[in-house]
Amino acid sequence: MFGETVLKEIDEIRVKYPDRRSALLPSLYIAQREFGWLSQEAMQCVAKALNLSESIVRGTASFYSMFKHKPVGRHLIQLCTNVSCMILGAERLVDFLGNKYGLQPDGTTEDGRLSLVVMECIGACGTAPAMLINTDFYDNLSEKRIEEILEKYK
Amino acid sequence: MENFLLRNIENPNSADINEYLKVGGYKNLTKSLGMKPKDIIEEVKKSGLRGRGGAGFPAAMKWNFATADPKFPKYLLCNADEGEPGTFKDRPILEKNPHLLIEGMVISGYALGSEYGYIYLRGEYPQAKDILNEAIKQAYEKKYLGDDILGKGVKFHLSVYQGAGAYICGEETALIESIEGKKGQPRSKPPFPVNVGAWSMPTIVNNVETLSNVPYIMEIGGDAYSNIGSKDCPGPKLFSVSGYVEKPGVYELPMGISLRDIIYKHAGGIKDSKKLKAVIPGGISTPVLPADGIDCAMDFVSMPKAGSMLGSGAVIVLDESVCMVRVAYRALKFFEHESCGKCVPCREGTDWLRKILERIENGKGSEGDIYLLSDVAGLISGRTFCPLGDGAAGVVTGMIKHFRNEFEEHIKNKKCVVS
């Protein structure tokens, strides 16, 4: 179950909206932060904190791609491959992550270090290709640059 | 033209309220709070401001619908769910000029009789979330937000709502569903959000750039603003240019500038002096234009006549090395992924379009596939709750219209002969 600090955090969010269900997305983010992903237990905690049914919580959470329904590695790479990134080589970078790190889209490395999600546009088209690692943003990517960046994420 | 929306963004501390105040920030709010709300709406009406999210709906008309509804409270939602591929124009405002947006929202809230605003921010912009939250905190401290703004008895509260990676939430009724804590699926209209929106109350949803234009209108007046750029849809416009150009980036230019000038005068022309092949002028949902179709005025009225749309003003430049079948396939993969699943023509149609494009791209297409693509696209178009399906259909028909030979060659040669 959520600790008191987290419950207080959720309460503070609830009062910003006329209806408690509005706090669902922010609470799912909090649950994801606390549990690492939205396990059944995590979603039960959210349901309880907001007095919503578990089916509502799960049904809503499953709609949004940034909510994770399986465990992710210590560092989550979100690499864009939409058109502006694609034409500048983003798909080669996906292959590179596979060859060099054994990392497949929607997969996690065996050591639990890295997970990869292939994203739709992340709004960095002018400096494509681009990615997020956790909440850090990187652009103008090349194979070499990715290798250097990933050194920081052990 | 001097920048307004991107004013001061070269300053590394431009997001700080003190830096914003130094360049005249919040003076338009002070001025506006001395006016009657209906006079502010009148200025916006005179300005001719159209919504910058993609549809180009006249802002003052939307506002008047909302104020004509007697129900309170009214909610002001800022659409910062900039998800249209190719688009990154709101990002500099959100990350470098957040107080301009806040000032625009407070003025708009006052004009609309709305005391609560929310910025619906896409989940993919975590930096912007922190920057906006800090800017909002600063604005509260200096009494530009709160229960008694600048001692004038005006109330406006503002907070950020973080989306979670669903493109469809950029559609205003899906955005409303999402902020209510639901799946972001578009609503059937009517009723329109201006009457029945968030939490069943009158709700005004405006794009970041739209709201950020409001302080400018108050600064120079509606009449002067209406003289900038195109007569039918005036004002400055942010264009995000990506792909094969020398200087990709966000440019603030007068509405109605020619697509050619954006690419060659401002974005430095085609990278490595290669040959231009095609341009997607307004984000991935807008039909592609061939290289000889770029002498068109980039505004909401002219672009449909040129065979495309202004959309979000996201210009994606494709040179001769780009395979158009591949671009179409990638675009449809996107639409299939982002279709919310509510209505059948879009849900099933985008899946079929993607499948057909995938087999053509992989050299397994057959002769009837081009006809099949047009047929399926035609069955989606005009039959969906929201414009996502129309966008997907338009992409396919535009590609076939201008680059049919590439599709035929893929099918005939069973491979790509371009790249």
Coordinates of C-alpha atoms in Angstrom, one line a residue:
Chain A
M1 CA 0.0 0.0 0.0
F2 CA 1.0 3.6 -0.5
G3 CA 2.8 5.3 2.5
E4 CA 1.4 8.4 4.1
T5 CA 3.6 10.8 2.2
V6 CA 2.3 9.4 -1.1
L7 CA -1.3 9.5 0.0
K8 CA -0.8 13.1 1.0
E9 CA 0.7 13.9 -2.3
I10 CA -2.4 12.3 -4.1
D11 CA -4.7 14.3 -1.8
E12 CA -3.0 17.5 -2.8
I13 CA -3.6 16.7 -6.5
R14 CA -7.2 15.7 -5.9
V15 CA -8.2 19.1 -4.7
K16 CA -7.1 20.8 -7.9
Y17 CA -10.0 19.2 -9.8
P18 CA -13.8 19.2 -9.4
D19 CA -13.9 15.4 -9.6
R20 CA -11.6 12.9 -7.9
R21 CA -11.3 10.8 -11.1
S22 CA -9.2 13.6 -12.6
A23 CA -6.5 12.7 -10.2
L24 CA -6.2 9.3 -11.9
L25 CA -3.5 10.0 -14.5
P26 CA -1.3 11.9 -12.0
S27 CA -1.8 9.1 -9.5
L28 CA -0.8 6.5 -12.0
Y29 CA 2.4 8.4 -12.6
I30 CA 3.0 8.4 -8.9
A31 CA 2.3 4.7 -8.7
Q32 CA 4.7 4.1 -11.6
R33 CA 7.4 6.2 -9.8
E34 CA 6.9 4.2 -6.6
F35 CA 6.6 0.7 -8.0
G36 CA 8.7 1.1 -11.2
W37 CA 5.8 -0.1 -13.3
L38 CA 2.0 -0.5 -12.9
S39 CA 1.8 -3.9 -11.3
Q40 CA -1.6 -5.2 -10.2
E41 CA -0.6 -4.1 -6.7
A42 CA 0.3 -0.6 -7.9
M43 CA -3.1 -0.2 -9.6
Q44 CA -4.9 -1.5 -6.6
C45 CA -3.2 1.2 -4.5
V46 CA -4.4 3.9 -6.9
A47 CA -7.9 2.5 -6.9
K48 CA -8.0 2.5 -3.2
A49 CA -6.5 6.0 -2.8
L50 CA -9.0 7.5 -5.2
N51 CA -12.0 5.3 -4.3
L52 CA -12.3 4.1 -7.9
S53 CA -12.9 0.5 -9.1
E54 CA -9.9 -1.4 -10.2
S55 CA -11.4 -2.0 -13.6
I56 CA -11.6 1.8 -14.2
V57 CA -8.0 2.2 -13.1
R58 CA -6.7 -0.6 -15.3
G59 CA -8.9 0.3 -18.3
T60 CA -7.7 3.9 -18.2
A61 CA -4.1 3.0 -17.6
S62 CA -3.9 0.6 -20.5
F63 CA -5.0 3.2 -22.9
Y64 CA -1.9 5.4 -22.4
S65 CA 1.5 4.3 -23.9
M66 CA 3.6 5.9 -21.2
F67 CA 2.1 3.7 -18.5
K68 CA 4.1 0.5 -18.2
H69 CA 2.4 -2.8 -17.7
K70 CA 5.5 -4.9 -17.2
P71 CA 8.7 -4.2 -15.3
V72 CA 11.2 -2.0 -17.0
G73 CA 15.0 -1.8 -16.7
R74 CA 16.8 0.7 -14.5
H75 CA 16.9 3.1 -17.4
L76 CA 14.2 3.5 -20.0
I77 CA 15.2 4.6 -23.5
Q78 CA 12.4 6.2 -25.5
L79 CA 13.7 6.6 -29.0
C80 CA 11.6 8.3 -31.7
T81 CA 11.3 6.7 -35.1
N82 CA 8.6 8.9 -36.7
V83 CA 9.2 10.4 -40.1
S84 CA 11.6 13.3 -39.3
C85 CA 13.7 10.9 -37.2
M86 CA 13.3 8.0 -39.6
I87 CA 14.7 9.8 -42.6
L88 CA 17.7 10.8 -40.6
G89 CA 18.5 7.3 -39.5
A90 CA 16.5 6.5 -36.4
E91 CA 15.8 2.9 -37.5
R92 CA 19.5 2.2 -37.9
L93 CA 19.8 3.3 -34.2
V94 CA 17.1 0.8 -33.2
D95 CA 19.2 -1.9 -35.0
F96 CA 22.3 -0.6 -33.3
L97 CA 20.8 -1.0 -29.9
G98 CA 19.8 -4.5 -30.8
N99 CA 23.2 -5.5 -32.1
K100 CA 25.3 -3.8 -29.5
Y101 CA 23.3 -4.1 -26.3
G102 CA 20.9 -7.0 -27.2
L103 CA 18.1 -4.5 -26.7
Q104 CA 14.9 -5.0 -28.6
P105 CA 11.9 -2.7 -28.9
D106 CA 9.6 -3.2 -25.9
G107 CA 12.4 -5.3 -24.4
T108 CA 14.8 -5.1 -21.5
T109 CA 18.5 -6.2 -21.4
E110 CA 19.2 -9.4 -19.5
D111 CA 21.0 -7.5 -16.8
G112 CA 18.0 -5.3 -16.2
R113 CA 20.0 -2.2 -17.1
L114 CA 18.2 -0.8 -20.1
S115 CA 14.7 -1.0 -21.6
L116 CA 13.7 0.3 -25.0
V117 CA 10.4 1.8 -26.2
V118 CA 10.2 3.0 -29.8
M119 CA 8.2 6.2 -29.6
E120 CA 6.0 8.2 -31.9
C121 CA 7.1 11.9 -32.2
I122 CA 8.8 13.4 -29.2
G123 CA 8.9 16.9 -30.6
A124 CA 12.5 17.1 -31.4
C125 CA 12.2 16.9 -35.2
G126 CA 14.6 19.8 -35.9
T127 CA 17.4 18.0 -34.1
A128 CA 16.5 14.5 -35.1
P129 CA 17.1 11.7 -34.3
A130 CA 16.2 12.1 -30.7
M131 CA 15.4 10.1 -27.5
L132 CA 14.6 10.4 -23.9
I133 CA 16.4 8.4 -21.3
N134 CA 14.2 8.4 -18.2
T135 CA 13.4 12.1 -18.2
D136 CA 16.7 13.3 -19.8
F137 CA 16.5 14.5 -23.4
Y138 CA 19.1 13.8 -26.1
D139 CA 19.1 14.8 -29.8
N140 CA 21.3 14.8 -32.9
L141 CA 21.9 11.1 -32.2
S142 CA 24.4 8.9 -33.9
E143 CA 25.5 5.4 -33.0
K144 CA 28.7 6.8 -31.5
R145 CA 26.8 9.4 -29.5
I146 CA 24.4 6.9 -28.1
E147 CA 27.3 4.7 -27.0
E148 CA 28.8 7.7 -25.2
I149 CA 25.5 8.8 -23.6
L150 CA 24.7 5.3 -22.4
E151 CA 28.0 5.2 -20.4
K152 CA 26.3 7.5 -18.0
Y153 CA 23.5 5.1 -17.4
K154 CA 24.8 2.1 -15.6
Chain B
M1 CA 9.3 41.2 -38.4
E2 CA 10.4 41.3 -34.8
N3 CA 9.8 38.2 -32.8
F4 CA 7.0 38.3 -30.2
L5 CA 6.3 34.7 -29.5
L6 CA 10.0 33.9 -29.4
R7 CA 11.1 37.2 -27.9
N8 CA 14.1 36.9 -25.6
I9 CA 14.5 33.1 -26.0
E10 CA 18.2 33.5 -26.8
N11 CA 18.6 34.6 -23.2
P12 CA 19.5 31.4 -21.3
N13 CA 17.3 32.5 -18.3
S14 CA 14.4 33.6 -20.4
A15 CA 12.0 31.3 -18.5
D16 CA 12.6 33.2 -15.3
I17 CA 9.9 35.7 -14.4
N18 CA 12.4 38.6 -13.7
E19 CA 13.8 38.2 -17.2
Y20 CA 10.3 38.2 -18.6
L21 CA 9.5 41.3 -16.7
K22 CA 12.6 43.0 -18.0
V23 CA 11.3 42.7 -21.6
G24 CA 7.9 44.1 -20.8
G25 CA 6.3 40.9 -19.5
Y26 CA 2.9 41.0 -17.8
K27 CA 2.4 44.7 -18.7
N28 CA -0.3 43.5 -21.1
L29 CA -2.0 41.7 -18.3
T30 CA -2.0 44.9 -16.2
K31 CA -3.4 46.8 -19.2
S32 CA -6.0 44.1 -19.8
L33 CA -7.2 44.0 -16.2
G34 CA -8.1 47.7 -16.6
M35 CA -10.4 46.8 -19.4
K36 CA -13.9 45.2 -19.5
P37 CA -13.8 41.5 -20.4
K38 CA -16.0 42.0 -23.4
D39 CA -13.7 44.7 -24.7
I40 CA -10.8 42.2 -24.6
I41 CA -12.9 39.7 -26.6
E42 CA -13.7 42.5 -29.0
E43 CA -10.0 43.2 -29.6
V44 CA -9.4 39.5 -30.2
K45 CA -12.3 39.5 -32.6
K46 CA -10.8 42.5 -34.5
S47 CA -7.4 40.9 -34.6
G48 CA -8.8 38.0 -36.6
L49 CA -6.8 35.5 -34.5
R50 CA -7.4 31.9 -35.6
G51 CA -6.6 28.9 -33.4
R52 CA -3.1 27.7 -34.0
G53 CA -3.7 24.0 -33.1
G54 CA -4.4 23.0 -36.7
A55 CA -8.1 23.6 -37.3
G56 CA -7.8 27.4 -37.6
F57 CA -11.1 28.2 -36.0
P58 CA -11.6 31.9 -35.2
A59 CA -10.6 32.3 -31.6
A60 CA -13.1 35.1 -30.7
M61 CA -16.0 33.1 -32.1
K62 CA -15.1 30.2 -29.8
W63 CA -14.8 32.6 -26.9
N64 CA -18.1 34.2 -27.6
F65 CA -19.9 30.8 -27.7
A66 CA -18.4 30.1 -24.3
T67 CA -19.3 33.4 -22.7
A68 CA -22.8 33.2 -24.1
D69 CA -23.4 30.1 -22.1
P70 CA -24.8 31.1 -18.7
K71 CA -23.2 28.2 -16.8
F72 CA -20.3 28.6 -14.4
P73 CA -17.6 27.7 -13.6
K74 CA -16.0 27.9 -17.0
Y75 CA -12.7 26.2 -17.6
L76 CA -9.9 27.3 -19.8
L77 CA -7.7 24.5 -21.0
C78 CA -4.5 25.0 -22.8
N79 CA -3.7 22.3 -25.3
A80 CA 0.0 21.7 -24.9
D81 CA -0.3 18.1 -26.2
E82 CA 1.8 18.9 -29.2
G83 CA 1.9 15.4 -30.7
E84 CA 1.5 15.9 -34.5
P85 CA 4.7 14.4 -35.9
G86 CA 7.0 17.1 -37.3
T87 CA 5.7 19.7 -34.8
F88 CA 7.9 21.2 -32.1
K89 CA 6.7 24.8 -32.3
D90 CA 5.1 25.1 -28.9
R91 CA 8.1 23.7 -27.2
P92 CA 10.2 26.9 -27.2
I93 CA 7.2 28.8 -25.7
L94 CA 6.8 26.1 -23.0
E95 CA 10.4 25.7 -22.2
K96 CA 11.8 29.2 -22.9
N97 CA 8.9 31.6 -22.7
P98 CA 6.4 30.0 -20.2
H99 CA 5.4 33.3 -18.7
L100 CA 4.1 34.5 -22.1
L101 CA 1.7 31.5 -22.1
I102 CA 0.7 32.2 -18.4
E103 CA 0.1 35.9 -19.2
G104 CA -2.0 34.9 -22.2
M105 CA -4.0 32.5 -20.1
V106 CA -4.7 34.9 -17.3
I107 CA -5.8 37.6 -19.8
S108 CA -8.0 35.0 -21.6
G109 CA -9.4 33.7 -18.3
Y110 CA -10.4 37.2 -17.3
A111 CA -12.0 37.9 -20.6
L112 CA -13.9 34.6 -20.5
G113 CA -15.0 34.7 -16.9
S114 CA -13.0 31.6 -16.2
E115 CA -11.2 31.2 -12.8
Y116 CA -9.5 27.9 -13.5
G117 CA -7.1 27.0 -16.1
Y118 CA -5.1 23.9 -16.8
I119 CA -2.3 23.3 -19.2
Y120 CA -2.6 19.8 -20.7
L121 CA 1.0 19.0 -21.4
R122 CA 2.2 16.0 -23.3
G123 CA 4.0 13.3 -21.3
E124 CA 6.9 13.4 -23.7
Y125 CA 8.0 16.9 -22.5
P126 CA 9.2 16.2 -19.0
Q127 CA 11.5 19.3 -19.0
A128 CA 8.7 21.6 -19.9
K129 CA 6.7 20.2 -17.0
D130 CA 9.3 21.3 -14.5
I131 CA 9.8 24.7 -16.2
L132 CA 6.1 25.4 -16.3
N133 CA 5.6 24.4 -12.7
E134 CA 8.4 26.7 -11.6
A135 CA 7.0 29.5 -13.8
I136 CA 3.5 29.1 -12.3
K137 CA 5.0 29.2 -8.8
Q138 CA 6.8 32.4 -9.6
A139 CA 3.6 33.9 -11.1
Y140 CA 1.7 33.1 -7.9
E141 CA 4.4 34.7 -5.8
K142 CA 4.2 37.9 -7.8
K143 CA 0.4 37.9 -7.7
Y144 CA -0.1 37.3 -11.4
L145 CA -2.0 34.2 -10.4
G146 CA -4.2 33.6 -7.4
D147 CA -7.4 34.9 -5.7
D148 CA -6.6 38.5 -6.1
I149 CA -4.5 39.2 -9.1
L150 CA -2.6 42.5 -8.9
G151 CA -5.0 43.6 -6.2
K152 CA -7.8 43.9 -8.8
G153 CA -10.0 41.2 -7.3
V154 CA -9.5 39.0 -10.3
K155 CA -9.1 35.3 -9.6
F156 CA -7.3 32.7 -11.8
H157 CA -5.7 29.5 -10.8
L158 CA -3.5 27.5 -13.1
S159 CA -1.8 24.1 -13.0
V160 CA -0.2 21.6 -15.3
Y161 CA -1.9 18.2 -16.2
Q162 CA 0.5 15.7 -17.6
G163 CA -0.7 13.5 -20.5
A164 CA 0.7 10.0 -20.9
G165 CA 1.6 9.5 -24.5
A166 CA -1.6 9.4 -26.5
Y167 CA -1.6 11.5 -29.6
I168 CA -5.4 11.6 -29.8
C169 CA -5.5 13.7 -26.6
G170 CA -4.6 16.7 -28.8
E171 CA -8.1 16.5 -30.1
E172 CA -10.0 18.8 -27.8
T173 CA -12.8 16.5 -26.6
A174 CA -10.3 13.6 -26.1
L175 CA -8.2 16.1 -24.1
I176 CA -11.2 16.8 -22.0
E177 CA -11.9 13.1 -21.4
S178 CA -8.3 12.7 -20.5
I179 CA -8.2 15.5 -17.9
E180 CA -11.3 13.9 -16.4
G181 CA -9.2 10.9 -15.8
K182 CA -10.6 8.7 -18.6
K183 CA -9.3 7.1 -21.8
G184 CA -8.7 9.9 -24.3
Q185 CA -11.4 9.1 -26.8
P186 CA -13.1 11.9 -28.7
R187 CA -16.7 12.7 -27.9
S188 CA -19.5 12.9 -30.4
K189 CA -20.3 16.6 -31.1
P190 CA -22.6 18.5 -30.4
P191 CA -22.7 19.4 -27.6
F192 CA -19.5 21.3 -28.1
P193 CA -17.0 21.9 -25.3
V194 CA -17.9 25.6 -25.2
N195 CA -21.2 24.4 -23.7
V196 CA -20.5 21.0 -22.3
G197 CA -16.8 20.5 -21.8
A198 CA -14.7 19.5 -18.9
W199 CA -16.7 18.2 -15.9
S200 CA -19.8 19.1 -18.0
M201 CA -19.2 22.8 -17.8
P202 CA -18.4 25.4 -20.6
T203 CA -14.8 24.8 -21.5
I204 CA -12.5 26.7 -23.9
V205 CA -9.7 24.7 -25.3
N206 CA -7.0 26.8 -27.0
N207 CA -3.5 25.9 -28.3
V208 CA -0.4 27.1 -26.6
E209 CA 0.5 29.4 -29.5
T210 CA -3.1 30.8 -29.7
L211 CA -3.1 31.8 -26.1
S212 CA 0.5 33.2 -26.4
N213 CA -0.8 35.5 -29.1
V214 CA -3.3 37.2 -26.8
P215 CA -0.8 39.4 -25.0
Y216 CA 0.5 40.6 -28.4
I217 CA -3.0 41.5 -29.5
M218 CA -3.5 43.5 -26.3
E219 CA -0.1 45.2 -26.8
I220 CA -0.6 46.4 -30.3
G221 CA -4.4 46.3 -30.6
G222 CA -6.6 44.1 -32.7
D223 CA -6.5 46.4 -35.8
A224 CA -2.7 46.5 -36.0
Y225 CA -2.5 42.7 -35.4
S226 CA -5.0 42.1 -38.2
N227 CA -2.5 43.8 -40.6
I228 CA 0.2 41.2 -40.0
G229 CA 0.5 38.5 -42.7
S230 CA -2.6 37.1 -44.5
K231 CA -5.8 39.2 -44.5
D232 CA -8.0 36.2 -43.8
C233 CA -5.9 34.7 -41.0
P234 CA -3.4 37.3 -39.7
G235 CA -0.7 37.3 -37.1
P236 CA 2.7 35.8 -36.5
K237 CA 2.9 32.0 -37.0
L238 CA 5.4 29.5 -35.6
F239 CA 6.7 27.1 -38.2
S240 CA 8.7 24.1 -37.2
V241 CA 11.0 23.0 -40.0
S242 CA 12.6 19.5 -40.0
G243 CA 14.1 17.0 -42.4
Y244 CA 16.6 17.7 -45.1
V245 CA 17.2 21.5 -44.7
E246 CA 20.4 23.3 -43.8
K247 CA 18.9 25.0 -40.8
P248 CA 16.0 23.1 -39.2
G249 CA 14.2 24.8 -36.3
V250 CA 11.3 26.9 -35.2
Y251 CA 10.7 30.2 -37.1
E252 CA 8.3 33.0 -36.2
L253 CA 7.1 34.4 -39.5
P254 CA 4.0 36.2 -40.8
M255 CA 1.1 34.0 -41.6
G256 CA 0.8 33.5 -45.3
I257 CA 4.5 33.4 -46.1
S258 CA 5.2 31.1 -49.0
L259 CA 6.3 27.6 -48.3
R260 CA 9.2 28.1 -50.7
D261 CA 10.4 31.1 -48.6
I262 CA 10.2 29.2 -45.4
I263 CA 12.4 26.4 -46.9
Y264 CA 14.9 28.4 -49.0
K265 CA 15.0 31.9 -47.3
H266 CA 14.7 30.9 -43.7
A267 CA 15.7 27.3 -43.3
G268 CA 18.7 27.6 -45.6
G269 CA 17.5 25.5 -48.4
I270 CA 18.0 21.8 -49.0
K271 CA 20.8 20.1 -47.1
D272 CA 23.9 19.4 -49.1
S273 CA 22.4 21.1 -52.1
K274 CA 20.4 18.0 -53.0
K275 CA 17.2 18.1 -55.0
L276 CA 13.9 18.7 -53.2
K277 CA 11.4 15.9 -53.7
A278 CA 8.4 16.7 -51.5
V279 CA 7.2 18.6 -48.5
I280 CA 4.8 17.7 -45.9
P281 CA 3.6 21.2 -45.0
G282 CA 1.7 21.0 -41.8
G283 CA 2.6 17.9 -39.8
I284 CA 2.3 14.3 -40.8
S285 CA -1.6 14.5 -41.1
T286 CA -1.5 17.0 -43.9
P287 CA -1.3 15.8 -47.5
V288 CA 2.2 15.8 -49.1
L289 CA 3.1 18.4 -51.8
P290 CA 5.5 17.7 -54.7
A291 CA 8.6 19.8 -55.2
D292 CA 6.8 22.0 -57.7
G293 CA 3.9 22.7 -55.4
I294 CA 5.6 24.8 -52.8
D295 CA 4.7 28.3 -54.1
C296 CA 1.7 28.5 -51.8
A297 CA 0.8 30.8 -49.0
M298 CA 1.1 29.1 -45.6
D299 CA -2.2 29.9 -44.0
F300 CA -5.5 28.2 -43.1
V301 CA -7.4 29.6 -46.1
S302 CA -4.8 29.2 -48.9
M303 CA -3.4 25.8 -48.2
P304 CA -6.6 23.8 -48.9
K305 CA -6.6 25.5 -52.3
A306 CA -3.0 24.2 -52.8
G307 CA -4.1 20.7 -52.1
S308 CA -3.0 20.4 -48.5
M309 CA -3.5 22.1 -45.1
L310 CA -1.6 24.4 -42.8
G311 CA -2.1 22.0 -39.9
S312 CA 0.3 22.9 -37.1
G313 CA 2.8 24.6 -39.5
A314 CA 5.2 21.7 -39.2
V315 CA 7.2 21.6 -42.4
I316 CA 8.9 18.3 -43.1
V317 CA 11.3 18.5 -46.1
L318 CA 12.1 15.4 -48.0
D319 CA 14.9 15.2 -50.6
E320 CA 15.5 12.9 -53.5
S321 CA 16.9 10.2 -51.3
V322 CA 13.6 9.6 -49.5
C323 CA 11.3 6.7 -50.5
M324 CA 7.7 8.0 -50.4
V325 CA 6.3 4.5 -49.9
R326 CA 8.4 4.2 -46.8
V327 CA 7.2 7.6 -45.5
A328 CA 3.6 6.6 -46.1
Y329 CA 4.1 3.3 -44.4
R330 CA 5.7 5.0 -41.3
A331 CA 3.0 7.5 -41.2
L332 CA 0.3 4.8 -41.2
K333 CA 2.1 2.8 -38.6
F334 CA 1.7 6.0 -36.5
F335 CA -2.0 6.4 -37.2
E336 CA -2.7 2.8 -36.5
H337 CA -0.9 3.0 -33.2
E338 CA -2.6 6.2 -32.2
S339 CA -6.2 5.4 -33.4
C340 CA -8.1 5.4 -30.2
G341 CA -10.3 2.5 -31.2
K342 CA -13.6 4.2 -30.6
C343 CA -14.9 4.2 -34.2
V344 CA -14.6 1.4 -36.6
P345 CA -13.6 3.1 -39.9
C346 CA -10.5 4.6 -38.3
R347 CA -9.6 1.6 -36.1
E348 CA -9.9 -1.0 -38.8
G349 CA -9.1 1.3 -41.7
T350 CA -5.7 2.5 -40.4
D351 CA -4.8 -1.1 -39.7
W352 CA -5.6 -2.1 -43.3
L353 CA -3.8 0.8 -44.8
R354 CA -0.7 0.0 -42.8
K355 CA -0.9 -3.7 -43.7
I356 CA -1.2 -2.9 -47.4
L357 CA 1.6 -0.3 -47.3
E358 CA 3.8 -2.7 -45.4
R359 CA 3.5 -5.4 -48.0
I360 CA 4.2 -2.9 -50.8
E361 CA 7.3 -1.6 -48.9
N362 CA 8.5 -5.2 -48.4
G363 CA 8.2 -6.0 -52.0
K364 CA 5.1 -8.2 -51.6
G365 CA 2.5 -5.8 -53.0
S366 CA 0.2 -6.8 -55.9
E367 CA -1.2 -4.9 -58.7
G368 CA -4.6 -4.2 -57.1
D369 CA -3.0 -2.7 -54.0
I370 CA -3.0 0.9 -55.1
Y371 CA -6.7 0.7 -55.9
L372 CA -7.2 -1.0 -52.5
L373 CA -5.4 1.8 -50.7
S374 CA -7.6 4.5 -52.3
D375 CA -10.7 2.4 -51.7
V376 CA -10.0 1.9 -48.0
A377 CA -8.9 5.6 -47.6
G378 CA -12.2 6.6 -49.1
L379 CA -14.1 4.5 -46.7
I380 CA -12.5 6.2 -43.7
S381 CA -12.7 9.7 -44.9
G382 CA -15.6 11.7 -43.5
R383 CA -16.9 8.7 -41.4
T384 CA -15.0 9.2 -38.2
F385 CA -15.7 11.0 -34.9
C386 CA -12.5 13.1 -35.1
P387 CA -10.0 14.1 -37.8
L388 CA -7.4 11.4 -37.1
G389 CA -9.0 9.0 -39.6
D390 CA -9.4 11.8 -42.2
G391 CA -5.7 12.6 -41.7
A392 CA -4.6 9.1 -42.3
A393 CA -6.8 8.8 -45.4
G394 CA -5.5 12.1 -46.7
V395 CA -1.9 11.1 -46.3
V396 CA -2.5 8.0 -48.4
T397 CA -4.5 9.7 -51.1
G398 CA -2.0 12.6 -51.3
M399 CA 0.9 10.2 -51.7
I400 CA -0.8 8.2 -54.4
K401 CA -1.8 11.4 -56.2
H402 CA 1.7 12.8 -56.4
F403 CA 3.9 9.7 -56.3
R404 CA 1.9 6.9 -57.8
N405 CA 4.8 5.9 -59.9
E406 CA 6.9 5.1 -56.8
F407 CA 4.1 2.8 -55.6
E408 CA 3.9 1.1 -59.0
E409 CA 7.6 0.6 -59.2
H410 CA 7.7 -0.9 -55.7
I411 CA 5.1 -3.4 -56.8
K412 CA 6.6 -4.1 -60.2
N413 CA 10.2 -4.4 -59.0
K414 CA 9.3 -6.0 -55.7
K415 CA 11.7 -3.6 -54.0
C416 CA 12.5 0.0 -53.5
V417 CA 14.5 1.7 -56.3
V418 CA 14.9 5.0 -54.5
S419 CA 16.9 4.3 -51.4

